Amino acid sequence: MLFGDLGTLGVRPFLSISGLPAILTEWSALLPLVSHLANYDDDHRIIGKLALEGHLTVGLFPKLGYLDGLRRLLQYGPAFLDRANANSASTYKVWDVNWGSMFNRANGSAISLITEYALRKQRKAIDMPEDVVTPSGSPGIASPSATTTTANHAPHSQTGLKTPFRRHQELHIVRMGRLKRKRTMRGTMILILISRTGEVAYHVILVALIIMLCLIGAFGSAAILVNGLISKSMCRILRVKRPPGYLESNENHEACMLSAVHENAQTWYLYIGDRGVIDWMLNKTMLVMPAANPLQIYYFRIAHILQLLAMTFVAAQKGSDGISLIIVLTLNYAYHSLFNGHRLARQWLEAEEVSVDVHTFRFSGRTPMLGVVHSLSQARDATWMGAFITPCPRIGVWLEELKRPVDIRGKLDLSQQRLSPLDRSWVTLNTQLTVQAEIVIRKVLHRGNSIVDQR
């Protein structure tokens, strides 16, 4: 038996590690505790993960507050879901363009996890055209011939349209639909066999690791793993069900929902495609909480306290306990980074046979972006724009322009409208920017649709 650092308790383990520098044991004991206290898992992300998993789940090293979040979820049920969707810094607003309603995203961060997965290979945004043509004889503009000017730049010519500044807006168009090809029975059985075999091997390795940690005197690290293992088993007992009509649509048209952190945001997400999928992810709760007895609720409160006690114990014990915990945490992080990245999103998409692709566009201003969103939708009116644009005569004329066929937009005789020369220029400018951007976006989406159909 090797005699080495016995830690603060002075308990001699069956196996010990010798020659550990004091600075290493001190530092290794503090780092896991500091990392645990600095990484808090808020209710918003907890709900998002559960919504995609379809059942309660917990990792070996849950972040601070995760276990207590499960306790509050089981105890308060729908009330907890309501608060998680409303009281988070990550809460997004959603505008249903087709129907004009506005609401907070449901299901926590579920749609954010799917969007992050879709954006993982997106390289850069496509810049929307900014050159507009001012035809000769345009109302309010004395010009002997057609003039080309760049939107949001003061033109060199005195006859061009003038806009004083840019207000760049980034629009991520996330398209979701149903996969056309079905997984074969053989493929399904192979996936189940691999997952079950991997799960058994994972638990065998975990139990062996706990025994090894006890042998070298890393009792705090072993306690943390045991706490995580029992919590995972408790989660399997509490099965979460999907609501009736899950992912089914009650309408016969596609979805078009715009989402952002607030009305004055610079980054926007437009979700288009299968209404059943998008409406459930953004607007309807994907979870039906199981009925938990008081003992199960009480367990997660105790587990939360035990995890914190074990982390502080490691910090106090020092020695091989701190170093062991550092090694286990590093291996766990490396495993999730290499093999588990975007796992929740990928598994949910495969299980529900949903496809997702995304394209990012960069606009010179918000008005053309809103115009494109309106043109891509099936909205009966523009009531959804009320949160962004104050109704006024020039907005009304601009919206009338957007209702016209694409090939004759921008050809409305503005001299017949009761608008000032400046407002006529504004209508002309934003109509052309909207039309040009819509043409580019429809071409990109058409190419992307061909790629999706080949999958």
Short mmCIF file of C-alpha atoms in Angstrom, two decimals:
data_model
loop_
_atom_site.label_atom_id
_atom_site.label_comp_id
_atom_site.label_asym_id
_atom_site.label_seq_id
_atom_site.Cartn_x
_atom_site.Cartn_y
_atom_site.Cartn_z
CA MET A 1 0.00 0.00 0.00
CA LEU A 2 1.25 3.44 -0.89
CA PHE A 3 1.04 6.17 1.74
CA GLY A 4 0.37 9.66 0.48
CA ASP A 5 -1.81 12.68 1.06
CA LEU A 6 -4.54 11.67 3.54
CA GLY A 7 -6.51 14.91 3.24
CA THR A 8 -7.95 16.96 6.06
CA LEU A 9 -9.70 13.99 7.71
CA GLY A 10 -6.48 12.00 7.95
CA VAL A 11 -8.30 8.78 6.99
CA ARG A 12 -5.93 6.28 5.44
CA PRO A 13 -7.52 4.77 2.31
CA PHE A 14 -6.93 1.28 0.94
CA LEU A 15 -5.03 2.87 -1.94
CA SER A 16 -3.37 6.27 -1.75
CA ILE A 17 -1.54 8.62 -4.08
CA SER A 18 1.82 9.93 -2.95
CA GLY A 19 3.76 13.05 -3.81
CA LEU A 20 0.87 15.45 -4.42
CA PRO A 21 2.01 19.11 -4.33
CA ALA A 22 0.09 21.17 -1.75
CA ILE A 23 -0.80 23.87 -4.28
CA LEU A 24 -2.32 21.22 -6.55
CA THR A 25 -4.51 19.68 -3.84
CA GLU A 26 -5.66 23.11 -2.61
CA TRP A 27 -6.50 24.37 -6.07
CA SER A 28 -8.17 21.12 -7.17
CA ALA A 29 -10.40 21.17 -4.11
CA LEU A 30 -11.69 24.70 -4.74
CA LEU A 31 -12.19 24.65 -8.52
CA PRO A 32 -15.15 22.18 -8.65
CA LEU A 33 -17.02 24.09 -5.93
CA VAL A 34 -16.42 27.45 -7.59
CA SER A 35 -17.49 26.01 -10.95
CA HIS A 36 -20.65 24.54 -9.41
CA LEU A 37 -21.63 27.79 -7.72
CA ALA A 38 -20.92 29.84 -10.87
CA ASN A 39 -23.06 27.70 -13.21
CA TYR A 40 -26.72 28.00 -12.34
CA ASP A 41 -29.30 26.12 -14.42
CA ASP A 42 -32.38 28.34 -14.56
CA ASP A 43 -35.95 27.07 -14.80
CA HIS A 44 -36.21 28.17 -18.44
CA ARG A 45 -33.49 25.76 -19.60
CA ILE A 46 -34.73 22.99 -17.30
CA ILE A 47 -38.16 23.06 -18.95
CA GLY A 48 -36.60 23.19 -22.43
CA LYS A 49 -34.53 20.08 -21.80
CA LEU A 50 -37.46 18.19 -20.33
CA ALA A 51 -39.73 19.17 -23.24
CA LEU A 52 -37.31 17.62 -25.74
CA GLU A 53 -36.43 14.57 -23.64
CA GLY A 54 -40.06 13.68 -23.05
CA HIS A 55 -39.20 12.50 -19.54
CA LEU A 56 -37.47 13.79 -16.42
CA THR A 57 -33.72 13.56 -16.69
CA VAL A 58 -30.66 14.52 -14.68
CA GLY A 59 -26.95 14.30 -15.36
CA LEU A 60 -24.22 13.03 -13.09
CA PHE A 61 -23.18 16.57 -12.25
CA PRO A 62 -26.35 18.68 -12.43
CA LYS A 63 -25.86 22.42 -12.28
CA LEU A 64 -26.71 24.37 -9.19
CA GLY A 65 -30.49 24.58 -8.81
CA TYR A 66 -31.34 21.79 -11.28
CA LEU A 67 -32.40 19.22 -8.68
CA ASP A 68 -34.35 21.81 -6.74
CA GLY A 69 -35.94 22.87 -10.04
CA LEU A 70 -37.19 19.30 -10.53
CA ARG A 71 -38.63 19.41 -7.03
CA ARG A 72 -40.51 22.63 -7.73
CA LEU A 73 -41.69 21.27 -11.09
CA LEU A 74 -43.22 18.20 -9.43
CA GLN A 75 -44.66 20.23 -6.58
CA TYR A 76 -46.23 23.12 -8.50
CA GLY A 77 -46.79 21.61 -11.96
CA PRO A 78 -48.40 24.03 -14.48
CA ALA A 79 -47.75 27.04 -12.22
CA PHE A 80 -44.01 26.28 -12.38
CA LEU A 81 -44.18 26.03 -16.17
CA ASP A 82 -45.93 29.41 -16.38
CA ARG A 83 -43.31 31.13 -14.24
CA ALA A 84 -40.43 29.45 -16.08
CA ASN A 85 -41.74 30.74 -19.42
CA ALA A 86 -42.32 34.28 -18.15
CA ASN A 87 -39.71 35.15 -15.53
CA SER A 88 -36.47 34.38 -17.34
CA ALA A 89 -33.91 36.65 -18.96
CA SER A 90 -34.03 34.19 -21.87
CA THR A 91 -37.77 34.62 -22.44
CA TYR A 92 -38.66 35.42 -26.05
CA LYS A 93 -41.81 36.98 -27.43
CA VAL A 94 -43.63 35.48 -30.41
CA TRP A 95 -45.86 37.20 -32.96
CA ASP A 96 -48.16 34.92 -34.95
CA VAL A 97 -48.05 36.78 -38.26
CA ASN A 98 -51.01 34.92 -39.76
CA TRP A 99 -53.35 35.57 -36.84
CA GLY A 100 -51.97 38.73 -35.22
CA SER A 101 -51.58 37.34 -31.69
CA MET A 102 -48.57 37.86 -29.41
CA PHE A 103 -47.37 35.58 -26.58
CA ASN A 104 -44.26 34.36 -24.76
CA ARG A 105 -42.54 31.22 -25.99
CA ALA A 106 -43.79 28.06 -24.34
CA ASN A 107 -41.67 25.04 -23.35
CA GLY A 108 -38.75 27.05 -22.02
CA SER A 109 -35.63 26.82 -24.14
CA ALA A 110 -36.82 23.89 -26.30
CA ILE A 111 -37.09 25.88 -29.53
CA SER A 112 -33.80 27.64 -28.72
CA LEU A 113 -32.03 24.26 -28.50
CA ILE A 114 -33.50 23.23 -31.86
CA THR A 115 -32.52 26.58 -33.41
CA GLU A 116 -28.95 26.36 -32.05
CA TYR A 117 -28.67 22.89 -33.57
CA ALA A 118 -29.90 24.19 -36.94
CA LEU A 119 -27.51 27.17 -36.81
CA ARG A 120 -24.42 25.09 -35.99
CA LYS A 121 -23.25 25.05 -39.65
CA GLN A 122 -24.54 28.45 -40.67
CA ARG A 123 -21.52 30.43 -41.74
CA LYS A 124 -22.61 34.01 -42.39
CA ALA A 125 -25.65 36.09 -43.17
CA ILE A 126 -26.75 36.92 -46.70
CA ASP A 127 -26.84 40.69 -47.18
CA MET A 128 -30.03 42.00 -48.68
CA PRO A 129 -29.87 44.37 -51.70
CA GLU A 130 -29.60 48.05 -50.79
CA ASP A 131 -29.58 49.62 -54.26
CA VAL A 132 -32.87 51.14 -55.33
CA VAL A 133 -33.85 52.79 -58.58
CA THR A 134 -35.58 56.15 -58.56
CA PRO A 135 -37.58 56.37 -61.79
CA SER A 136 -37.77 59.65 -63.64
CA GLY A 137 -40.66 61.81 -62.64
CA SER A 138 -41.08 60.19 -59.24
CA PRO A 139 -43.36 62.19 -56.97
CA GLY A 140 -41.48 64.64 -54.88
CA ILE A 141 -38.19 64.01 -56.70
CA ALA A 142 -37.15 66.21 -59.59
CA SER A 143 -34.95 63.98 -61.67
CA PRO A 144 -34.38 64.06 -65.42
CA SER A 145 -33.54 60.35 -65.56
CA ALA A 146 -33.55 57.19 -63.52
CA THR A 147 -31.20 57.39 -60.55
CA THR A 148 -29.66 54.52 -58.60
CA THR A 149 -28.90 55.11 -54.96
CA THR A 150 -27.84 52.98 -52.03
CA ALA A 151 -30.38 52.65 -49.28
CA ASN A 152 -29.50 54.31 -46.00
CA HIS A 153 -26.62 56.22 -47.59
CA ALA A 154 -26.99 59.85 -48.58
CA PRO A 155 -26.53 59.76 -52.36
CA HIS A 156 -24.00 61.92 -54.14
CA SER A 157 -26.74 63.25 -56.40
CA GLN A 158 -29.22 65.73 -55.01
CA THR A 159 -32.00 63.85 -56.78
CA GLY A 160 -31.67 60.53 -54.93
CA LEU A 161 -33.72 59.13 -52.09
CA LYS A 162 -32.21 60.02 -48.73
CA THR A 163 -32.21 57.93 -45.59
CA PRO A 164 -29.97 59.14 -42.76
CA PHE A 165 -28.79 55.89 -41.17
CA ARG A 166 -28.68 52.11 -41.20
CA ARG A 167 -30.36 49.98 -38.57
CA HIS A 168 -29.09 46.53 -39.39
CA GLN A 169 -31.41 43.65 -38.57
CA GLU A 170 -30.53 39.95 -38.70
CA LEU A 171 -33.32 37.55 -39.59
CA HIS A 172 -32.92 33.79 -39.12
CA ILE A 173 -35.58 31.98 -41.15
CA VAL A 174 -36.03 28.57 -39.51
CA ARG A 175 -38.08 26.16 -41.62
CA MET A 176 -39.52 23.07 -39.96
CA GLY A 177 -41.38 20.23 -41.64
CA ARG A 178 -42.07 16.52 -41.58
CA LEU A 179 -39.56 14.03 -42.92
CA LYS A 180 -40.90 12.12 -45.88
CA ARG A 181 -38.89 8.95 -45.38
CA LYS A 182 -39.73 6.62 -42.51
CA ARG A 183 -37.23 4.73 -40.41
CA THR A 184 -37.33 0.97 -41.08
CA MET A 185 -38.19 -1.53 -38.34
CA ARG A 186 -34.69 -3.00 -38.62
CA GLY A 187 -33.11 0.42 -38.15
CA THR A 188 -35.32 1.10 -35.15
CA MET A 189 -34.38 -2.20 -33.48
CA ILE A 190 -30.68 -1.58 -34.07
CA LEU A 191 -30.93 1.86 -32.50
CA ILE A 192 -32.77 0.45 -29.47
CA LEU A 193 -30.20 -2.33 -29.05
CA ILE A 194 -27.28 0.07 -29.28
CA SER A 195 -28.86 2.53 -26.83
CA ARG A 196 -29.73 -0.20 -24.30
CA THR A 197 -26.28 -1.81 -24.58
CA GLY A 198 -24.60 1.55 -24.20
CA GLU A 199 -26.75 2.37 -21.18
CA VAL A 200 -25.84 -0.89 -19.42
CA ALA A 201 -22.13 -0.39 -20.15
CA TYR A 202 -22.38 3.21 -18.90
CA HIS A 203 -23.84 2.11 -15.55
CA VAL A 204 -21.30 -0.71 -15.11
CA ILE A 205 -18.42 1.73 -15.72
CA LEU A 206 -20.01 4.22 -13.34
CA VAL A 207 -20.35 1.69 -10.50
CA ALA A 208 -16.74 0.57 -11.02
CA LEU A 209 -15.62 4.20 -10.88
CA ILE A 210 -17.49 4.78 -7.61
CA ILE A 211 -15.80 1.74 -6.07
CA MET A 212 -12.39 2.96 -7.26
CA LEU A 213 -12.98 6.42 -5.77
CA CYS A 214 -13.86 4.87 -2.41
CA LEU A 215 -10.68 2.79 -2.49
CA ILE A 216 -8.45 5.87 -2.95
CA GLY A 217 -10.31 7.84 -0.28
CA ALA A 218 -12.19 10.20 -2.62
CA PHE A 219 -15.39 9.85 -0.59
CA GLY A 220 -16.79 13.25 -1.59
CA SER A 221 -16.40 12.52 -5.30
CA ALA A 222 -17.98 9.07 -4.84
CA ALA A 223 -20.91 10.62 -2.94
CA ILE A 224 -21.54 13.06 -5.79
CA LEU A 225 -21.65 10.21 -8.32
CA VAL A 226 -23.93 8.12 -6.11
CA ASN A 227 -26.27 11.10 -5.67
CA GLY A 228 -26.39 11.60 -9.44
CA LEU A 229 -26.97 7.90 -10.11
CA ILE A 230 -29.88 7.67 -7.63
CA SER A 231 -31.40 10.87 -9.03
CA LYS A 232 -31.28 9.41 -12.56
CA SER A 233 -33.07 6.30 -11.31
CA MET A 234 -35.74 8.41 -9.59
CA CYS A 235 -36.33 10.32 -12.83
CA ARG A 236 -37.00 7.06 -14.67
CA ILE A 237 -39.78 6.24 -12.24
CA LEU A 238 -41.50 9.57 -12.92
CA ARG A 239 -42.56 9.32 -16.57
CA VAL A 240 -43.74 12.47 -18.35
CA LYS A 241 -46.53 12.08 -20.91
CA ARG A 242 -47.22 14.03 -24.07
CA PRO A 243 -50.55 15.91 -24.29
CA PRO A 244 -53.37 14.62 -26.54
CA GLY A 245 -52.97 15.84 -30.12
CA TYR A 246 -49.22 16.35 -29.66
CA LEU A 247 -47.66 17.97 -32.76
CA GLU A 248 -51.00 17.91 -34.60
CA SER A 249 -52.33 21.07 -36.25
CA ASN A 250 -55.81 22.49 -35.82
CA GLU A 251 -55.43 24.67 -38.94
CA ASN A 252 -54.99 23.87 -42.63
CA HIS A 253 -52.21 26.34 -43.38
CA GLU A 254 -48.51 26.63 -42.62
CA ALA A 255 -47.13 28.55 -39.67
CA CYS A 256 -45.39 31.92 -39.84
CA MET A 257 -44.27 33.10 -36.41
CA LEU A 258 -41.76 35.85 -35.70
CA SER A 259 -39.80 35.74 -32.45
CA ALA A 260 -37.36 38.04 -30.65
CA VAL A 261 -36.33 39.02 -27.13
CA HIS A 262 -38.32 42.26 -27.39
CA GLU A 263 -39.91 44.60 -29.92
CA ASN A 264 -36.73 46.62 -30.44
CA ALA A 265 -34.39 43.69 -31.02
CA GLN A 266 -31.74 43.40 -33.72
CA THR A 267 -31.82 39.61 -34.04
CA TRP A 268 -35.04 37.93 -35.14
CA TYR A 269 -36.22 34.37 -35.76
CA LEU A 270 -38.94 33.56 -38.27
CA TYR A 271 -40.36 30.04 -37.90
CA ILE A 272 -42.17 28.83 -41.00
CA GLY A 273 -43.43 25.46 -42.15
CA ASP A 274 -45.50 22.74 -40.50
CA ARG A 275 -47.96 24.46 -38.18
CA GLY A 276 -48.41 21.41 -35.95
CA VAL A 277 -44.69 21.33 -35.08
CA ILE A 278 -44.12 25.07 -34.76
CA ASP A 279 -47.34 25.87 -32.89
CA TRP A 280 -46.69 23.16 -30.32
CA MET A 281 -43.09 24.20 -29.76
CA LEU A 282 -43.81 27.91 -29.45
CA ASN A 283 -47.35 28.11 -28.12
CA LYS A 284 -48.49 24.86 -26.47
CA THR A 285 -47.08 22.95 -23.53
CA MET A 286 -45.38 19.74 -24.63
CA LEU A 287 -45.41 18.17 -21.16
CA VAL A 288 -48.03 16.58 -18.94
CA MET A 289 -46.46 16.34 -15.50
CA PRO A 290 -46.75 13.03 -13.62
CA ALA A 291 -48.48 12.84 -10.26
CA ALA A 292 -45.64 12.70 -7.74
CA ASN A 293 -46.09 11.68 -4.12
CA PRO A 294 -44.65 13.85 -1.30
CA LEU A 295 -41.76 11.41 -0.75
CA GLN A 296 -40.54 11.79 -4.34
CA ILE A 297 -40.81 15.57 -4.14
CA TYR A 298 -38.95 15.52 -0.84
CA TYR A 299 -36.20 13.36 -2.35
CA PHE A 300 -35.16 16.00 -4.91
CA ARG A 301 -34.93 18.63 -2.17
CA ILE A 302 -32.66 16.31 -0.17
CA ALA A 303 -30.63 15.47 -3.29
CA HIS A 304 -30.08 19.18 -3.94
CA ILE A 305 -28.78 19.67 -0.41
CA LEU A 306 -26.63 16.52 -0.52
CA GLN A 307 -25.00 17.60 -3.77
CA LEU A 308 -24.04 20.96 -2.28
CA LEU A 309 -22.76 19.28 0.91
CA ALA A 310 -20.65 16.83 -1.12
CA MET A 311 -19.13 19.67 -3.15
CA THR A 312 -18.21 21.60 0.00
CA PHE A 313 -16.89 18.37 1.58
CA VAL A 314 -14.46 17.92 -1.31
CA ALA A 315 -13.31 21.52 -0.89
CA ALA A 316 -12.69 20.91 2.81
CA GLN A 317 -11.14 17.43 2.49
CA LYS A 318 -8.63 18.39 -0.26
CA GLY A 319 -6.05 15.73 -1.08
CA SER A 320 -6.90 13.06 -3.64
CA ASP A 321 -10.64 13.86 -3.36
CA GLY A 322 -10.28 17.22 -5.08
CA ILE A 323 -7.99 15.88 -7.79
CA SER A 324 -10.28 12.91 -8.43
CA LEU A 325 -13.30 15.18 -8.80
CA ILE A 326 -11.39 17.40 -11.25
CA ILE A 327 -10.50 14.36 -13.36
CA VAL A 328 -14.06 12.98 -13.36
CA LEU A 329 -15.55 16.41 -14.20
CA THR A 330 -13.08 16.82 -17.07
CA LEU A 331 -13.89 13.37 -18.49
CA ASN A 332 -17.62 14.04 -18.18
CA TYR A 333 -17.26 17.41 -19.93
CA ALA A 334 -15.11 15.87 -22.70
CA TYR A 335 -17.66 13.09 -23.25
CA HIS A 336 -20.56 15.53 -23.59
CA SER A 337 -18.54 17.83 -25.86
CA LEU A 338 -17.38 15.07 -28.22
CA PHE A 339 -20.35 12.70 -28.30
CA ASN A 340 -23.26 14.54 -26.77
CA GLY A 341 -23.25 17.94 -28.46
CA HIS A 342 -26.76 18.98 -29.49
CA ARG A 343 -27.92 15.51 -28.42
CA LEU A 344 -31.32 16.63 -27.18
CA ALA A 345 -32.17 18.50 -30.38
CA ARG A 346 -30.87 15.74 -32.65
CA GLN A 347 -32.71 12.97 -30.79
CA TRP A 348 -35.99 14.89 -30.69
CA LEU A 349 -35.86 15.64 -34.43
CA GLU A 350 -35.14 12.00 -35.24
CA ALA A 351 -37.79 10.65 -32.87
CA GLU A 352 -40.53 12.97 -34.12
CA GLU A 353 -39.37 12.72 -37.78
CA VAL A 354 -39.03 16.49 -38.10
CA SER A 355 -36.68 18.30 -40.48
CA VAL A 356 -35.19 21.72 -39.82
CA ASP A 357 -33.05 24.07 -41.89
CA VAL A 358 -32.12 27.70 -41.41
CA HIS A 359 -30.99 30.65 -43.53
CA THR A 360 -29.77 33.97 -42.16
CA PHE A 361 -30.37 37.33 -43.86
CA ARG A 362 -29.06 40.79 -42.98
CA PHE A 363 -31.28 43.79 -43.67
CA SER A 364 -30.30 47.45 -43.76
CA GLY A 365 -33.40 48.38 -41.76
CA ARG A 366 -36.32 46.98 -39.85
CA THR A 367 -39.13 48.15 -42.15
CA PRO A 368 -38.02 46.07 -45.19
CA MET A 369 -37.54 43.06 -42.91
CA LEU A 370 -41.08 43.37 -41.56
CA GLY A 371 -42.36 43.83 -45.10
CA VAL A 372 -40.71 40.59 -46.23
CA VAL A 373 -42.10 38.70 -43.24
CA HIS A 374 -45.57 40.01 -44.07
CA SER A 375 -45.21 39.03 -47.74
CA LEU A 376 -44.04 35.51 -46.86
CA SER A 377 -47.02 34.96 -44.56
CA GLN A 378 -50.68 34.33 -45.25
CA ALA A 379 -51.76 37.20 -43.02
CA ARG A 380 -55.16 38.66 -43.71
CA ASP A 381 -54.13 42.03 -42.33
CA ALA A 382 -51.15 43.76 -40.71
CA THR A 383 -52.42 43.91 -37.13
CA TRP A 384 -49.35 41.94 -35.98
CA MET A 385 -47.15 44.92 -37.00
CA GLY A 386 -48.78 47.18 -34.41
CA ALA A 387 -46.05 46.43 -31.87
CA PHE A 388 -43.32 47.62 -34.27
CA ILE A 389 -44.78 50.34 -36.50
CA THR A 390 -47.21 53.09 -35.53
CA PRO A 391 -50.09 53.28 -38.04
CA CYS A 392 -49.94 56.37 -40.25
CA PRO A 393 -50.87 57.29 -43.86
CA ARG A 394 -47.55 56.28 -45.41
CA ILE A 395 -47.61 52.90 -43.64
CA GLY A 396 -51.07 52.31 -45.06
CA VAL A 397 -49.90 53.10 -48.60
CA TRP A 398 -46.83 50.89 -48.15
CA LEU A 399 -48.98 47.97 -46.97
CA GLU A 400 -51.29 48.45 -49.94
CA GLU A 401 -48.24 48.19 -52.18
CA LEU A 402 -47.27 44.89 -50.55
CA LYS A 403 -50.70 43.44 -51.37
CA ARG A 404 -50.15 43.97 -55.08
CA PRO A 405 -48.51 41.30 -57.28
CA VAL A 406 -44.72 41.39 -57.13
CA ASP A 407 -44.30 42.43 -60.78
CA ILE A 408 -46.35 45.62 -60.36
CA ARG A 409 -45.24 46.68 -56.91
CA GLY A 410 -43.66 50.10 -56.78
CA LYS A 411 -45.72 51.30 -59.76
CA LEU A 412 -48.52 52.83 -57.74
CA ASP A 413 -49.16 56.48 -58.65
CA LEU A 414 -48.19 58.10 -55.36
CA SER A 415 -49.26 61.51 -56.64
CA GLN A 416 -52.84 60.40 -56.03
CA GLN A 417 -52.08 59.73 -52.38
CA ARG A 418 -52.24 62.43 -49.73
CA LEU A 419 -48.60 62.13 -48.79
CA SER A 420 -45.82 64.64 -48.41
CA PRO A 421 -42.83 64.41 -50.79
CA LEU A 422 -40.76 62.88 -47.97
CA ASP A 423 -43.41 60.24 -47.27
CA ARG A 424 -43.64 59.39 -50.98
CA SER A 425 -39.89 58.86 -51.05
CA TRP A 426 -40.15 56.69 -47.94
CA VAL A 427 -42.83 54.50 -49.56
CA THR A 428 -40.84 54.15 -52.78
CA LEU A 429 -37.64 53.28 -50.95
CA ASN A 430 -39.09 50.68 -48.58
CA THR A 431 -41.25 49.10 -51.27
CA GLN A 432 -38.23 48.52 -53.49
CA LEU A 433 -36.10 47.24 -50.61
CA THR A 434 -38.88 44.85 -49.58
CA VAL A 435 -39.47 43.55 -53.12
CA GLN A 436 -35.76 42.98 -53.81
CA ALA A 437 -35.23 41.24 -50.47
CA GLU A 438 -38.28 39.02 -50.99
CA ILE A 439 -37.02 37.90 -54.41
CA VAL A 440 -33.63 36.93 -52.95
CA ILE A 441 -35.14 35.12 -49.96
CA ARG A 442 -37.62 33.14 -52.03
CA LYS A 443 -34.80 31.95 -54.31
CA VAL A 444 -32.70 30.86 -51.32
CA LEU A 445 -35.63 29.09 -49.69
CA HIS A 446 -36.47 27.34 -52.95
CA ARG A 447 -32.92 26.02 -53.26
CA GLY A 448 -32.98 24.93 -49.63
CA ASN A 449 -36.30 23.19 -50.15
CA SER A 450 -34.81 21.12 -52.96
CA ILE A 451 -32.01 20.00 -50.66
CA VAL A 452 -34.44 19.08 -47.88
CA ASP A 453 -36.59 17.02 -50.27
CA GLN A 454 -33.51 14.93 -51.23
CA ARG A 455 -32.86 13.90 -47.62
#
